[in-house]
Every structure is written in C-alpha cells, then in structure tokens.
Amino acid sequence: MKLVPKIDAEKCIGDAVCEAMCPDVFEMGEDGKAIVINPDGCGEQCDCEEVADACPTEAITLKEVEEE
C-alpha cells in the first residue's frame, strides 16, 4: 500500500507549508491554493504524513491505495 495525498481546496488557505516541505509533490496553483503535482512522490521524495500534520487547516488528507 502507498499513501496518496489529496487537497481539500475549501480548507486550503494557501500558506504553502506543503510546497515548502515537499516541492516534489505539492505546488501552489494559480488560484493560490495547493495542488498535488506528483502523488507518487510520497515516501520517495518526502514524508507526506509529516506534511499533512503540518497543514494548519488540515486540508491535506492521505489515502492508502494499492501499488500497481
């Protein structure tokens, strides 16, 4: 199983903590909200659980999916 991050745009306040901690997985979109650019980067390039815990509005959730 691997973890895949998802952003709740309604909760996101655009503070960019996720992008700062894990730029290989998250970036700020044109609307100022975070987006996931590389869902497969969790565990490889960064600790997405740590990033989700650092989000001040709890806009990042992680879902377990089976690896292909």
Coordinates of N, CA, C and O in Angstrom, one line a residue:
M1 N 0.8 -1.2 0.0 CA 0.0 0.0 0.0 C 0.9 1.3 0.0 O 2.0 1.3 0.6
K2 N 0.4 2.3 -0.7 CA 1.1 3.5 -0.7 C 0.1 4.6 -0.3 O -1.1 4.5 -0.4
L3 N 0.6 5.7 0.2 CA -0.2 6.9 0.6 C -0.2 7.9 -0.6 O 0.8 8.2 -1.2
V4 N -1.4 8.4 -0.9 CA -1.6 9.4 -1.9 C -2.3 10.6 -1.3 O -3.3 10.4 -0.6
P5 N -1.7 11.8 -1.4 CA -2.3 13.0 -0.8 C -3.4 13.6 -1.6 O -3.4 13.4 -2.9
K6 N -4.3 14.2 -1.0 CA -5.4 14.9 -1.6 C -5.6 16.2 -0.9 O -5.5 16.3 0.4
I7 N -5.9 17.3 -1.6 CA -6.1 18.6 -1.0 C -7.6 19.0 -1.1 O -8.2 18.8 -2.1
D8 N -8.1 19.4 0.1 CA -9.4 20.0 0.1 C -9.3 21.5 -0.1 O -8.9 22.2 0.8
A9 N -9.6 21.9 -1.3 CA -9.4 23.3 -1.7 C -10.3 24.3 -0.9 O -9.9 25.4 -0.7
E10 N -11.4 23.8 -0.3 CA -12.2 24.7 0.5 C -11.5 25.0 1.8 O -11.7 26.0 2.4
K11 N -10.7 24.0 2.3 CA -10.0 24.2 3.6 C -8.6 24.9 3.4 O -8.1 25.6 4.3
C12 N -8.0 24.8 2.2 CA -6.7 25.3 1.9 C -6.7 26.9 2.0 O -7.5 27.5 1.4
I13 N -5.8 27.4 2.8 CA -5.6 28.9 2.9 C -4.4 29.4 2.1 O -4.1 30.6 2.2
G14 N -3.7 28.5 1.5 CA -2.6 28.9 0.6 C -1.3 29.4 1.4 O -0.6 30.2 0.9
D15 N -1.1 28.8 2.5 CA 0.1 29.2 3.3 C 1.4 28.6 2.7 O 2.5 29.0 3.1
A16 N 1.3 27.6 1.8 CA 2.4 27.0 1.1 C 3.4 26.2 2.0 O 4.5 25.9 1.6
V17 N 2.9 25.8 3.2 CA 3.8 25.0 4.0 C 4.1 23.6 3.3 O 5.2 23.1 3.4
C18 N 3.1 23.1 2.6 CA 3.2 21.8 2.0 C 4.3 21.9 0.8 O 5.1 21.0 0.7
E19 N 4.2 23.0 0.1 CA 5.1 23.2 -1.0 C 6.6 23.4 -0.5 O 7.5 22.8 -1.0
A20 N 6.7 24.1 0.6 CA 8.0 24.3 1.2 C 8.6 23.0 1.8 O 9.8 22.8 1.6
M21 N 7.8 22.2 2.3 CA 8.3 20.9 2.9 C 8.5 19.8 1.8 O 9.4 19.0 2.0
C22 N 7.7 19.9 0.8 CA 7.7 18.8 -0.2 C 7.4 19.3 -1.6 O 6.4 19.0 -2.2
P23 N 8.3 20.1 -2.2 CA 8.1 20.7 -3.5 C 8.0 19.7 -4.7 O 7.5 20.0 -5.7
D24 N 8.4 18.4 -4.4 CA 8.3 17.4 -5.5 C 6.9 16.9 -5.6 O 6.5 16.2 -6.5
V25 N 6.1 17.1 -4.6 CA 4.7 16.6 -4.5 C 3.6 17.7 -4.6 O 2.6 17.5 -5.2
F26 N 3.9 18.8 -3.9 CA 2.9 19.9 -3.9 C 3.4 21.2 -4.5 O 4.6 21.4 -4.5
E27 N 2.5 22.0 -5.1 CA 2.9 23.3 -5.5 C 1.6 24.2 -5.4 O 0.5 23.7 -5.2
M28 N 1.8 25.5 -5.4 CA 0.7 26.4 -5.3 C 0.1 26.6 -6.7 O 0.9 27.0 -7.7
G29 N -1.2 26.5 -6.9 CA -1.8 26.7 -8.1 C -2.1 28.2 -8.4 O -1.8 29.1 -7.5
E30 N -2.6 28.5 -9.6 CA -2.8 29.9 -9.9 C -3.8 30.6 -9.0 O -3.8 31.8 -8.9
D31 N -4.7 29.8 -8.4 CA -5.7 30.4 -7.5 C -5.2 30.6 -6.1 O -5.9 31.0 -5.2
G32 N -3.9 30.3 -5.9 CA -3.3 30.4 -4.6 C -3.5 29.3 -3.6 O -3.1 29.3 -2.4
K33 N -4.1 28.2 -4.1 CA -4.4 27.0 -3.3 C -3.4 25.9 -3.7 O -2.9 25.9 -4.8
A34 N -3.1 25.0 -2.8 CA -2.1 23.9 -3.0 C -2.8 22.9 -4.0 O -4.0 22.7 -4.0
I35 N -1.9 22.3 -4.8 CA -2.3 21.2 -5.7 C -1.3 20.1 -5.6 O -0.1 20.4 -5.2
V36 N -1.7 18.9 -5.8 CA -0.8 17.8 -5.8 C -0.3 17.6 -7.3 O -1.1 17.4 -8.2
I37 N 1.0 17.7 -7.4 CA 1.6 17.5 -8.8 C 2.2 16.2 -9.0 O 2.5 15.8 -10.1
N38 N 2.5 15.4 -7.9 CA 3.2 14.1 -8.0 C 2.7 13.2 -6.9 O 3.4 13.1 -5.9
P39 N 1.5 12.6 -7.0 CA 1.0 11.8 -5.9 C 1.9 10.6 -5.6 O 1.8 10.1 -4.4
D40 N 2.7 10.2 -6.5 CA 3.6 9.1 -6.2 C 4.8 9.4 -5.5 O 5.6 8.6 -5.2
G41 N 5.0 10.7 -5.2 CA 6.2 11.2 -4.5 C 6.3 10.9 -3.0 O 7.3 11.0 -2.4
C42 N 5.1 10.6 -2.5 CA 5.1 10.4 -1.0 C 5.9 9.1 -0.7 O 5.7 8.1 -1.3
G43 N 6.8 9.3 0.3 CA 7.6 8.1 0.7 C 8.9 8.1 -0.1 O 9.9 7.6 0.4
E44 N 8.9 8.6 -1.3 CA 10.1 8.5 -2.1 C 10.9 9.8 -1.9 O 12.0 9.8 -1.6
Q45 N 10.2 11.0 -2.2 CA 10.9 12.3 -2.1 C 10.6 13.0 -0.7 O 11.3 13.8 -0.3
C46 N 9.5 12.6 -0.1 CA 9.2 13.3 1.2 C 8.2 12.4 2.0 O 7.7 11.5 1.6
D47 N 8.0 12.9 3.2 CA 7.1 12.3 4.2 C 5.8 13.0 4.2 O 5.6 14.0 4.8
C48 N 4.8 12.5 3.4 CA 3.5 13.2 3.2 C 2.7 13.2 4.5 O 1.9 14.1 4.7
E49 N 2.9 12.3 5.4 CA 2.2 12.3 6.7 C 2.7 13.5 7.5 O 1.9 14.1 8.1
E50 N 4.0 13.7 7.5 CA 4.5 14.9 8.2 C 4.0 16.2 7.6 O 3.6 17.1 8.3
V51 N 3.9 16.3 6.3 CA 3.3 17.4 5.6 C 1.8 17.6 6.0 O 1.4 18.7 6.3
A52 N 1.1 16.6 6.0 CA -0.4 16.6 6.3 C -0.5 17.1 7.8 O -1.4 18.0 8.1
D53 N 0.3 16.6 8.7 CA 0.3 17.1 10.1 C 0.6 18.5 10.2 O 0.1 19.2 11.1
A54 N 1.5 19.1 9.3 CA 1.9 20.4 9.4 C 0.9 21.4 8.8 O 1.0 22.6 9.1
C55 N 0.0 20.9 8.1 CA -1.0 21.8 7.4 C -1.9 22.4 8.5 O -2.6 21.7 9.3
P56 N -1.9 23.8 8.6 CA -2.7 24.4 9.7 C -4.2 24.3 9.6 O -4.9 24.4 10.6
T57 N -4.7 24.0 8.4 CA -6.2 23.8 8.3 C -6.6 22.4 8.0 O -7.8 22.1 7.7
E58 N -5.7 21.5 8.1 CA -5.9 20.0 7.9 C -6.6 19.8 6.5 O -7.5 19.0 6.3
A59 N -6.1 20.6 5.5 CA -6.6 20.5 4.1 C -6.0 19.3 3.4 O -6.5 18.9 2.3
I60 N -5.0 18.7 3.9 CA -4.3 17.5 3.3 C -4.7 16.2 3.9 O -4.6 16.1 5.2
T61 N -5.3 15.3 3.2 CA -5.6 14.0 3.7 C -4.8 13.0 2.9 O -4.4 13.3 1.7
L62 N -4.6 11.8 3.4 CA -3.8 10.8 2.8 C -4.7 9.6 2.7 O -5.4 9.2 3.6
K63 N -4.7 9.0 1.5 CA -5.5 7.8 1.2 C -4.6 6.6 0.9 O -3.6 6.8 0.1
E64 N -4.8 5.5 1.4 CA -4.0 4.3 1.1 C -4.6 3.7 -0.2 O -5.8 3.5 -0.3
V65 N -3.7 3.4 -1.1 CA -4.0 2.8 -2.4 C -3.1 1.6 -2.6 O -1.9 1.7 -2.2
E66 N -3.5 0.6 -3.3 CA -2.7 -0.5 -3.6 C -1.7 -0.1 -4.7 O -2.1 0.6 -5.7
E67 N -0.5 -0.5 -4.6 CA 0.5 -0.2 -5.6 C 0.3 -1.1 -6.8 O -0.1 -2.2 -6.7
E68 N 0.5 -0.5 -8.0 CA 0.3 -1.2 -9.2 C 1.5 -2.0 -9.6 O 2.6 -1.7 -9.3

